[in-house]
Amino acid sequence: MKFVRMAVITVVVGVLAGLSAVNLSDPRDNSATVQAEQRFGLLNQMVTADPPGTLDSTWYCAATRVREGDAGKHEVFISNGSGKEVAVQISAVPLSPKAAAEPAKQLKLPAHSVIVEDVATLSKKTSAAVVVDVRSGEVTVSHRLSNRTGASQVPCTSRPSGSWDFPFVNTEKDATARLFLFNPYPVAVSVDVTLSTADYVRVPAELSGESVPAGGVKVINLNERAPRRDRLSVSVRTRSGLLIAEVVQTFSQANLEFNLKSGEGGDGKVDKEEIGKQPVKRQGVALVSGSPEPTRQAAFVDGFSQGGVIEQYVVLNPSKGNADVQPIWITQFGQPRGDIEPLAKVIPPGRAETIRIDNDQRLPAEGFHHGLVVSDTGVASARVLVSVAKRGDTKTSGQQVRPAPATGVSISPALPLAADRWWSGGLRLTGQDEGWLLVDNPSPTESTSIKLLVHGGGKVTEAKGFEDLTVKPSDQLAVNLRQLKLPNLAMVELRSSAPVQVEQRLVDATAGDYSSGPAVPDAATVISLSDSGDAAG
């Protein structure tokens, strides 16, 4: 068993005797739904899973393949952490308005099990968004895109919103970025899309009052709206109604050739000399989840240093006044925040600030690190991880904290909530795939006990080797999922004696890519990060 407190260390694998601080019996009662309703405002801030006792829940997977000619794959994972069989309905929503929707697929999902569906079997003639209706709580839904460029997997969205912010997308010559707007309702939704660069903040005329058809998907090619930008921030606001928004970001040599042929100033031909002057060192796919609501405090649990990685925090201020963002802390796992000087930024209205993490001399050259962003007004924050070279492990450390692939990309939102129950679903680790759970205890004064349960193959088991596992105040933990010996398709549940924050990192060795971002908290247990007693609070 491997986990991290300040470093990756090894503990003796044994039979888990149990944590007295964490009750293995169902921690919720009949008031769970009432508790969730009381937290309704918090539930709009990020993806959450409905608690026990919920009769119905719906998940929306908006993004799909970038181009029809793409030979890639779009898969949906449905993970059942409850102790009962669950009725599931999966509906495909074709991107093409000319394609008729095929009948929804009805399934029975056994207790403590995970199923995966290829979207191509749900919509045979065109790419499609997906809606998953579940007759239960304690279920999560995630989706995965893979192609010759890479692979990415993130949770789908559990609640539509009238507001979505994407602090970072890239539209340079080797990049493509597509914004997917999915309206699952029977009435068209009108939206305004604001684009922010280092030079301007504007709503292009063609994106002012843009109509997203009833029950349909609108795809916006961001390369055409703001060509060749190393940082483009996107804000979506509905004039009325709600929708779901996701971005698909890719980097590759093929993108470079495509954009030079067909993009700005392209003449349909590839100038090999021009391409030769622009070597592409980055490659990968990122499914990018937006932030549905600006918040004053949010954190990044994952982050790694080990060479060959470009890491950035991008903080977007979508408000009409200045945002005093202070502090921005980046600390090594296990390092007290008081030992490092925080950053401070004043961000003008509609603008974004980019902070390079990988060249911060205050962080060690190897190891996990954690970030915290605090502002006097609501902001949206994203972490950008791009690998451009081999890992290059040192002979002395043996800490393989960053993914093995020489290339890869992950763009993910910060976590504004803490909770004492989290789900990491749709786990399929084969071959040399990697998986991690990253945990932060935001309390500056109280320790928390952690327990992991593995769901899969119709049963739930206690994770072996975790005895009296405690995360100290303001400390972090990294769990190597390969050490849990998961079933072929699995879901991991984390329970804690006090609210924590959890991210998951999945590495697809075959695709040579990775995705890192928030795990999914139980809606009945969430609190805001600012209420968790964080030192910055």
Coordinates of C-alpha atoms in Angstrom, one line a residue:
M1 CA 0.0 0.0 0.0
K2 CA 1.3 3.4 -0.9
F3 CA 0.2 6.7 0.4
V4 CA 1.8 10.1 1.0
R5 CA 2.3 12.3 4.0
M6 CA 4.9 14.8 2.8
A7 CA 6.3 12.0 0.6
V8 CA 5.4 8.7 -1.0
I9 CA 6.1 5.9 1.6
T10 CA 5.3 2.3 2.0
V11 CA 3.2 0.7 4.7
V12 CA 2.8 -3.0 5.5
V13 CA -0.2 -4.5 3.7
G14 CA -2.5 -6.1 6.2
V15 CA -6.2 -6.8 6.9
L16 CA -8.0 -3.7 7.7
A17 CA -9.3 -3.9 11.3
G18 CA -11.4 -0.7 10.9
L19 CA -11.4 2.9 12.1
S20 CA -13.4 3.6 15.2
A21 CA -13.6 7.2 14.1
V22 CA -15.4 6.3 10.8
N23 CA -18.6 4.3 11.0
L24 CA -18.9 1.7 8.2
S25 CA -22.7 1.6 8.6
D26 CA -24.6 3.9 6.3
P27 CA -23.7 7.4 7.7
R28 CA -26.9 9.0 6.4
D29 CA -30.4 8.9 7.8
N30 CA -33.9 9.7 6.6
S31 CA -33.2 13.4 6.8
A32 CA -30.5 13.2 4.1
T33 CA -32.8 14.8 1.4
V34 CA -33.7 17.6 3.8
Q35 CA -30.0 18.2 4.5
A36 CA -29.3 18.3 0.8
E37 CA -32.0 20.9 0.2
Q38 CA -30.6 23.0 2.9
R39 CA -27.3 23.0 1.0
F40 CA -28.9 23.8 -2.3
G41 CA -26.8 26.9 -2.8
L42 CA -23.6 24.9 -2.3
L43 CA -24.7 22.2 -4.7
N44 CA -24.7 24.8 -7.5
Q45 CA -20.9 25.3 -7.1
M46 CA -19.6 21.9 -8.3
V47 CA -20.7 18.4 -9.4
T48 CA -22.1 16.4 -6.5
A49 CA -23.7 12.9 -6.1
D50 CA -27.2 12.6 -4.7
P51 CA -27.4 10.9 -1.3
P52 CA -29.1 7.7 -0.1
G53 CA -32.9 7.9 -0.3
T54 CA -32.9 9.9 -3.5
L55 CA -35.6 8.7 -5.9
D56 CA -34.2 10.1 -9.1
S57 CA -31.0 11.8 -10.3
T58 CA -30.0 12.9 -13.8
W59 CA -26.5 13.3 -15.2
Y60 CA -25.5 15.3 -18.4
C61 CA -22.4 14.5 -20.5
A62 CA -22.3 17.5 -23.0
A63 CA -19.0 17.1 -24.8
T64 CA -18.3 14.4 -27.4
R65 CA -15.9 13.8 -30.3
V66 CA -14.3 16.9 -31.7
R67 CA -14.9 16.1 -35.4
E68 CA -17.1 13.6 -37.2
G69 CA -14.0 12.2 -38.9
D70 CA -12.3 11.6 -35.6
A71 CA -11.6 7.9 -35.1
G72 CA -11.9 8.3 -31.4
K73 CA -14.2 6.9 -28.8
H74 CA -16.7 8.4 -26.4
E75 CA -17.6 6.2 -23.4
V76 CA -19.9 6.7 -20.4
F77 CA -19.2 5.0 -17.0
I78 CA -22.1 4.6 -14.6
S79 CA -21.0 3.6 -11.1
N80 CA -23.4 2.3 -8.4
G81 CA -22.2 2.7 -4.8
S82 CA -25.6 1.7 -3.3
G83 CA -26.6 -1.7 -2.0
K84 CA -29.4 -2.2 -4.4
E85 CA -30.0 -2.8 -8.1
V86 CA -30.6 0.5 -9.9
A87 CA -32.8 1.2 -13.0
V88 CA -30.9 3.3 -15.6
Q89 CA -32.0 5.1 -18.8
I90 CA -29.4 6.3 -21.2
S91 CA -30.4 8.7 -24.0
A92 CA -28.2 10.0 -26.8
V93 CA -28.7 13.6 -28.1
P94 CA -27.3 13.8 -31.6
L95 CA -25.1 16.8 -32.5
S96 CA -26.6 17.0 -36.0
P97 CA -30.2 18.4 -35.9
K98 CA -30.9 16.3 -39.0
A99 CA -30.2 13.0 -37.2
A100 CA -33.2 11.4 -35.4
A101 CA -32.6 10.4 -31.8
E102 CA -32.6 6.7 -31.3
P103 CA -34.7 5.1 -28.5
A104 CA -33.3 5.4 -25.0
K105 CA -31.5 2.3 -23.6
Q106 CA -32.9 0.8 -20.5
L107 CA -30.5 -1.0 -18.1
K108 CA -30.4 -2.6 -14.7
L109 CA -27.2 -1.7 -12.8
P110 CA -26.4 -4.2 -10.0
A111 CA -25.5 -3.1 -6.5
H112 CA -21.9 -2.1 -6.0
S113 CA -21.1 -2.3 -9.8
V114 CA -19.9 -0.2 -12.7
I115 CA -21.0 -0.4 -16.3
V116 CA -19.5 1.3 -19.4
E117 CA -21.4 2.2 -22.6
D118 CA -19.9 3.2 -25.9
V119 CA -21.8 6.2 -27.1
A120 CA -21.4 5.0 -30.7
T121 CA -23.9 2.2 -29.9
L122 CA -26.4 4.8 -28.7
S123 CA -26.1 7.1 -31.7
K124 CA -24.8 5.3 -34.7
K125 CA -24.9 8.1 -37.4
T126 CA -23.5 11.1 -35.5
S127 CA -21.7 12.2 -32.4
A128 CA -23.9 12.8 -29.4
A129 CA -24.3 14.2 -26.0
V130 CA -25.7 11.9 -23.4
V131 CA -28.3 12.0 -20.6
V132 CA -28.3 9.4 -17.9
D133 CA -31.4 9.1 -15.7
V134 CA -30.9 7.0 -12.5
R135 CA -33.6 5.8 -10.1
S136 CA -31.4 6.2 -7.1
G137 CA -28.8 8.2 -5.2
E138 CA -25.2 7.1 -4.5
V139 CA -24.6 6.8 -8.2
T140 CA -22.0 8.8 -10.3
V141 CA -21.6 9.2 -14.0
S142 CA -18.4 10.1 -15.8
H143 CA -17.4 10.1 -19.5
R144 CA -14.2 9.5 -21.4
L145 CA -12.9 10.7 -24.8
S146 CA -10.0 9.0 -26.4
N147 CA -8.4 9.3 -29.9
R148 CA -5.0 9.3 -31.5
T149 CA -4.1 12.4 -29.6
G150 CA -4.8 11.2 -26.1
A151 CA -7.6 10.5 -23.6
S152 CA -9.4 12.3 -20.9
Q153 CA -12.1 11.3 -18.3
V154 CA -14.1 13.5 -16.0
P155 CA -17.4 13.4 -14.1
C156 CA -20.4 14.4 -16.1
T157 CA -22.6 17.3 -14.8
S158 CA -25.2 16.7 -12.2
R159 CA -27.0 20.1 -12.4
P160 CA -27.5 22.5 -15.3
S161 CA -26.7 26.2 -14.6
G162 CA -27.2 29.6 -16.1
S163 CA -23.5 30.4 -15.6
W164 CA -20.3 28.7 -16.7
D165 CA -16.7 30.0 -16.6
F166 CA -13.7 28.5 -18.3
P167 CA -10.6 30.4 -17.2
F168 CA -8.3 28.7 -19.6
V169 CA -8.5 27.3 -23.2
N170 CA -5.8 27.5 -25.8
T171 CA -6.3 28.3 -29.5
E172 CA -2.7 28.4 -30.7
K173 CA -1.6 26.7 -34.0
D174 CA -1.2 23.2 -32.5
A175 CA -4.5 23.4 -30.5
T176 CA -8.2 23.0 -31.0
A177 CA -10.8 24.1 -28.5
R178 CA -14.6 23.5 -28.9
L179 CA -17.3 24.7 -26.6
F180 CA -20.3 22.4 -26.2
L181 CA -23.6 24.0 -25.0
F182 CA -26.2 21.4 -24.2
N183 CA -29.8 22.4 -23.6
P184 CA -31.8 19.4 -22.3
Y185 CA -35.1 21.3 -21.9
P186 CA -38.0 21.7 -24.4
V187 CA -37.5 25.5 -24.8
A188 CA -34.6 27.2 -26.6
V189 CA -32.1 29.0 -24.4
S190 CA -30.4 32.3 -25.4
V191 CA -26.8 32.8 -24.2
D192 CA -24.1 35.4 -24.3
V193 CA -20.5 34.1 -24.6
T194 CA -17.8 36.5 -23.3
L195 CA -14.2 36.0 -24.5
S196 CA -11.3 37.4 -22.5
T197 CA -7.7 37.6 -23.7
A198 CA -4.7 39.6 -22.6
D199 CA -5.9 42.3 -25.0
Y200 CA -9.7 42.5 -24.7
V201 CA -12.9 41.5 -23.0
R202 CA -15.8 41.2 -25.4
V203 CA -18.9 39.4 -26.5
P204 CA -18.6 38.8 -30.3
A205 CA -21.7 39.8 -32.2
E206 CA -22.2 36.3 -33.4
L207 CA -22.1 35.0 -29.8
S208 CA -24.5 37.6 -28.4
G209 CA -27.9 36.1 -27.9
E210 CA -26.8 32.8 -29.4
S211 CA -29.7 30.4 -29.4
V212 CA -29.2 26.8 -28.1
P213 CA -32.1 24.8 -29.5
A214 CA -34.5 22.9 -27.3
G215 CA -33.2 19.5 -26.5
G216 CA -30.1 20.1 -28.6
V217 CA -26.4 20.8 -28.6
K218 CA -24.6 23.9 -30.0
V219 CA -20.9 23.5 -30.7
I220 CA -18.7 26.7 -31.0
N221 CA -15.3 26.5 -32.5
L222 CA -13.3 28.8 -30.3
N223 CA -10.3 28.8 -32.7
E224 CA -12.5 30.8 -35.1
R225 CA -13.7 33.3 -32.5
A226 CA -10.2 34.1 -31.0
P227 CA -7.6 32.6 -33.3
R228 CA -4.1 31.7 -32.0
R229 CA -4.3 32.7 -28.3
D230 CA -2.1 31.1 -25.6
R231 CA -4.8 31.9 -23.1
L232 CA -8.5 32.5 -23.8
S233 CA -11.0 32.7 -21.0
V234 CA -14.7 32.0 -21.8
S235 CA -17.8 32.9 -19.8
V236 CA -21.2 31.6 -20.7
R237 CA -24.3 33.4 -19.3
T238 CA -27.9 32.5 -20.2
R239 CA -30.5 35.3 -20.6
S240 CA -33.1 32.8 -19.3
G241 CA -33.0 29.1 -18.6
L242 CA -30.3 26.7 -17.7
L243 CA -27.9 24.5 -19.7
I244 CA -24.7 22.4 -19.5
A245 CA -21.3 23.6 -20.9
E246 CA -18.1 21.7 -21.5
V247 CA -14.9 22.3 -23.5
V248 CA -12.8 19.8 -25.4
Q249 CA -9.2 20.9 -25.7
T250 CA -6.6 19.1 -27.8
F251 CA -2.9 19.6 -28.6
S252 CA -1.2 17.7 -31.4
Q253 CA 1.0 17.9 -34.6
A254 CA -2.1 17.0 -36.6
N255 CA -3.8 20.1 -35.2
L256 CA -0.9 22.2 -36.3
E257 CA -1.1 20.8 -39.9
F258 CA -4.9 21.2 -39.9
N259 CA -4.9 24.8 -38.6
L260 CA -2.2 25.8 -41.1
K261 CA -4.2 24.4 -43.9
S262 CA -7.7 25.6 -42.9
G263 CA -7.2 28.2 -40.2
E264 CA -6.4 31.9 -40.2
G265 CA -4.7 32.6 -43.5
G266 CA -4.6 29.0 -44.4
D267 CA -4.5 28.2 -48.2
G268 CA -5.3 24.4 -48.0
K269 CA -1.6 23.5 -48.3
V270 CA 1.0 22.5 -45.6
D271 CA 4.2 24.5 -45.7
K272 CA 6.7 21.9 -44.3
E273 CA 9.2 24.6 -43.6
E274 CA 6.7 26.6 -41.5
I275 CA 5.8 23.5 -39.5
G276 CA 9.5 22.7 -39.0
K277 CA 9.9 26.1 -37.3
Q278 CA 7.1 25.2 -34.9
P279 CA 8.0 21.9 -33.3
V280 CA 5.1 20.5 -31.3
K281 CA 6.2 19.3 -27.9
R282 CA 2.7 18.9 -26.3
Q283 CA 0.1 16.4 -27.1
G284 CA -3.1 15.4 -25.4
V285 CA -6.9 15.7 -24.9
A286 CA -8.6 17.5 -22.0
L287 CA -12.3 17.3 -21.3
V288 CA -12.7 20.6 -19.4
S289 CA -15.5 21.1 -16.9
G290 CA -16.6 24.7 -16.3
S291 CA -17.1 26.4 -13.0
P292 CA -20.9 26.9 -12.6
E293 CA -20.6 29.6 -9.9
P294 CA -17.8 32.0 -9.0
T295 CA -16.6 31.5 -5.4
R296 CA -14.4 33.3 -2.9
Q297 CA -12.3 30.4 -1.9
A298 CA -11.3 27.2 -3.7
A299 CA -8.4 24.8 -3.7
F300 CA -6.4 22.4 -5.9
V301 CA -5.4 19.2 -4.1
D302 CA -3.3 17.6 -7.0
G303 CA -0.2 19.1 -8.4
F304 CA 3.3 17.6 -9.1
S305 CA 6.8 18.6 -9.8
Q306 CA 9.3 16.3 -11.5
G307 CA 10.6 18.0 -14.6
G308 CA 9.1 18.2 -18.1
V309 CA 5.8 19.7 -16.8
I310 CA 4.3 23.1 -17.4
E311 CA 1.8 23.9 -14.6
Q312 CA -0.3 27.0 -14.3
Y313 CA -3.1 28.4 -12.2
V314 CA -5.4 30.7 -14.2
V315 CA -7.8 32.9 -12.1
L316 CA -10.7 34.6 -13.9
N317 CA -12.6 37.5 -12.5
P318 CA -16.0 37.5 -14.2
S319 CA -17.4 40.3 -12.0
K320 CA -17.8 44.0 -12.9
G321 CA -15.3 45.2 -10.2
N322 CA -11.7 44.4 -9.3
A323 CA -11.0 41.1 -7.5
D324 CA -8.4 41.3 -4.8
V325 CA -7.1 37.7 -4.9
Q326 CA -5.0 37.3 -1.8
P327 CA -3.6 34.9 -0.8
I328 CA -2.7 32.4 -3.5
W329 CA -0.8 29.6 -1.7
I330 CA 1.1 26.8 -3.3
T331 CA 2.6 24.5 -0.7
Q332 CA 4.4 21.2 -0.8
F333 CA 2.4 18.3 0.7
G334 CA 2.9 18.4 4.5
Q335 CA 4.4 21.9 4.5
P336 CA 2.7 24.4 6.8
R337 CA 1.3 27.4 4.9
G338 CA 3.0 29.7 7.3
D339 CA 6.3 28.6 6.0
I340 CA 5.8 30.1 2.5
E341 CA 5.0 33.6 1.3
P342 CA 1.7 33.7 -0.6
L343 CA 1.1 35.4 -3.9
A344 CA -1.3 38.4 -4.3
K345 CA -3.0 39.6 -7.4
V346 CA -5.5 42.3 -8.2
I347 CA -7.5 41.2 -11.3
P348 CA -9.5 43.8 -13.3
P349 CA -13.1 43.0 -14.3
G350 CA -13.5 40.3 -16.9
R351 CA -9.8 39.6 -16.9
A352 CA -7.7 36.5 -15.9
E353 CA -4.4 36.2 -14.3
T354 CA -1.9 33.4 -15.1
I355 CA 0.4 32.1 -12.4
R356 CA 3.3 29.7 -13.4
I357 CA 3.7 27.0 -10.8
D358 CA 6.4 24.9 -12.3
N359 CA 9.1 27.6 -12.2
D360 CA 8.3 28.7 -8.6
Q361 CA 11.7 28.4 -6.9
R362 CA 10.0 28.0 -3.5
L363 CA 8.8 24.5 -4.4
P364 CA 11.0 21.4 -4.4
A365 CA 11.9 20.0 -7.8
E366 CA 10.0 16.8 -6.9
G367 CA 6.9 16.0 -5.0
F368 CA 3.2 16.7 -4.7
H369 CA 1.9 20.2 -3.9
H370 CA -1.4 21.8 -3.0
G371 CA -2.9 25.2 -4.0
L372 CA -5.4 27.6 -2.4
V373 CA -7.0 30.7 -3.9
V374 CA -8.8 33.2 -1.8
S375 CA -10.5 36.4 -3.1
D376 CA -12.7 39.2 -1.8
T377 CA -15.2 38.5 -4.6
G378 CA -16.2 35.5 -6.6
V379 CA -13.6 34.2 -9.1
A380 CA -13.2 31.0 -11.1
S381 CA -9.9 29.1 -11.0
A382 CA -8.4 26.4 -13.2
R383 CA -5.3 24.3 -13.0
V384 CA -3.4 23.5 -16.3
L385 CA -1.0 20.6 -16.4
V386 CA 0.9 19.9 -19.6
S387 CA 3.7 17.3 -19.9
V388 CA 6.3 18.0 -22.6
A389 CA 9.1 15.6 -21.8
K390 CA 9.8 12.3 -20.1
R391 CA 9.5 12.1 -16.3
G392 CA 13.2 11.7 -15.6
D393 CA 13.1 10.1 -12.1
T394 CA 16.1 10.8 -9.9
K395 CA 18.1 7.8 -8.7
T396 CA 17.7 8.8 -5.0
S397 CA 14.1 9.8 -4.6
G398 CA 12.2 6.9 -6.3
Q399 CA 9.1 9.2 -6.0
Q400 CA 7.1 8.7 -9.2
V401 CA 4.7 11.4 -8.4
R402 CA 4.1 12.7 -11.9
P403 CA 2.5 10.6 -14.6
A404 CA 4.9 8.5 -16.7
P405 CA 3.8 9.6 -20.2
A406 CA 6.1 12.1 -21.8
T407 CA 3.1 14.1 -23.1
G408 CA -0.3 14.7 -21.6
V409 CA -2.7 17.5 -20.7
S410 CA -5.2 18.2 -17.9
I411 CA -7.3 21.3 -17.4
S412 CA -9.6 21.3 -14.3
P413 CA -11.6 23.6 -12.0
A414 CA -10.7 24.2 -8.4
L415 CA -12.7 22.7 -5.5
P416 CA -14.9 25.2 -3.5
L417 CA -16.5 22.5 -1.3
A418 CA -15.3 20.0 1.4
A419 CA -17.3 16.9 2.4
D420 CA -16.9 13.8 4.5
R421 CA -18.0 11.3 1.8
W422 CA -16.5 11.2 -1.7
W423 CA -16.8 9.0 -4.8
S424 CA -14.3 8.2 -7.5
G425 CA -16.2 6.2 -10.1
G426 CA -15.6 4.7 -13.5
L427 CA -12.2 3.3 -12.5
R428 CA -10.7 1.0 -15.2
L429 CA -6.9 0.6 -14.6
T430 CA -5.3 -2.0 -16.9
G431 CA -1.8 -2.6 -18.1
Q432 CA 0.4 0.3 -17.0
D433 CA -2.4 2.7 -16.2
E434 CA -2.1 4.7 -13.0
G435 CA -4.6 6.1 -10.6
W436 CA -4.4 8.3 -7.5
L437 CA -6.7 9.8 -4.9
L438 CA -5.3 13.1 -3.5
V439 CA -6.8 14.2 -0.1
D440 CA -6.5 17.5 1.8
N441 CA -7.6 18.2 5.3
P442 CA -8.5 21.9 5.3
S443 CA -8.9 22.2 9.0
P444 CA -6.0 24.0 10.7
T445 CA -6.7 22.4 14.1
E446 CA -8.4 19.0 13.7
S447 CA -7.1 15.7 12.4
T448 CA -9.4 13.5 10.4
S449 CA -9.6 9.7 10.0
I450 CA -9.9 8.2 6.5
K451 CA -11.4 5.0 5.3
L452 CA -11.6 3.6 1.7
L453 CA -14.2 1.2 0.4
V454 CA -13.9 -0.5 -3.0
H455 CA -17.2 -1.2 -4.9
G456 CA -17.1 -3.5 -7.9
G457 CA -18.3 -6.9 -9.2
G458 CA -21.5 -6.7 -7.1
K459 CA -19.7 -6.3 -3.7
V460 CA -18.1 -3.7 -1.4
T461 CA -14.9 -4.4 0.5
E462 CA -12.8 -2.5 2.9
A463 CA -9.5 -1.4 1.3
K464 CA -6.8 -3.6 2.8
G465 CA -3.7 -2.0 4.5
F466 CA -5.3 1.2 5.8
E467 CA -5.3 1.0 9.6
D468 CA -5.7 4.1 11.7
L469 CA -5.1 6.3 8.7
T470 CA -5.2 9.9 9.9
V471 CA -4.6 13.2 8.0
K472 CA -3.2 15.8 10.3
P473 CA -4.5 19.4 10.3
S474 CA -3.7 21.2 7.0
D475 CA -2.0 18.1 5.8
Q476 CA -2.4 16.0 2.6
L477 CA -2.5 12.4 1.6
A478 CA -1.9 10.7 -1.8
V479 CA -3.3 7.1 -2.3
N480 CA -2.0 5.0 -5.1
L481 CA -5.1 3.2 -6.4
R482 CA -3.0 0.4 -8.1
Q483 CA -2.2 -0.8 -4.6
L484 CA -5.9 -1.4 -3.9
K485 CA -6.0 -4.2 -6.5
L486 CA -9.3 -2.9 -7.9
P487 CA -11.7 -5.1 -10.0
N488 CA -11.7 -4.5 -13.7
L489 CA -14.4 -1.8 -13.3
A490 CA -14.5 -0.2 -9.9
M491 CA -15.7 2.7 -7.8
V492 CA -13.8 3.9 -4.7
E493 CA -15.6 5.5 -1.8
L494 CA -13.8 7.7 0.7
R495 CA -15.3 8.4 4.1
S496 CA -13.7 10.7 6.7
S497 CA -14.5 11.8 10.2
A498 CA -14.4 15.5 9.2
P499 CA -14.8 17.3 5.9
V500 CA -11.9 16.9 3.4
Q501 CA -11.3 17.7 -0.2
V502 CA -10.5 15.0 -2.8
E503 CA -9.2 14.9 -6.3
Q504 CA -8.7 11.9 -8.6
R505 CA -5.9 11.4 -11.2
L506 CA -6.3 8.8 -13.9
V507 CA -3.4 8.0 -16.3
D508 CA -4.1 6.2 -19.6
A509 CA -0.8 4.5 -20.4
T510 CA -1.9 3.4 -23.9
A511 CA -3.1 6.8 -24.9
G512 CA -0.1 8.5 -23.2
D513 CA -2.3 11.0 -21.4
Y514 CA -3.9 11.8 -18.1
S515 CA -6.8 13.6 -16.4
S516 CA -6.8 15.2 -12.9
G517 CA -9.6 17.0 -11.2
P518 CA -12.3 16.9 -8.5
A519 CA -13.8 13.6 -7.3
V520 CA -17.5 13.7 -6.6
P521 CA -18.8 14.5 -3.0
D522 CA -22.0 13.2 -1.5
A523 CA -24.4 16.2 -1.6
A524 CA -25.7 15.5 1.9
T525 CA -22.3 16.1 3.4
V526 CA -20.9 19.1 1.7
I527 CA -19.8 22.4 3.3
S528 CA -18.1 25.4 1.7
L529 CA -14.3 25.5 2.0
S530 CA -14.5 28.8 3.8
D531 CA -16.6 27.1 6.5
S532 CA -14.1 24.2 7.0
G533 CA -11.9 26.2 9.3
D534 CA -9.2 26.7 6.7
A535 CA -6.3 28.9 7.8
A536 CA -7.1 31.3 5.1
G537 CA -10.7 31.6 6.3

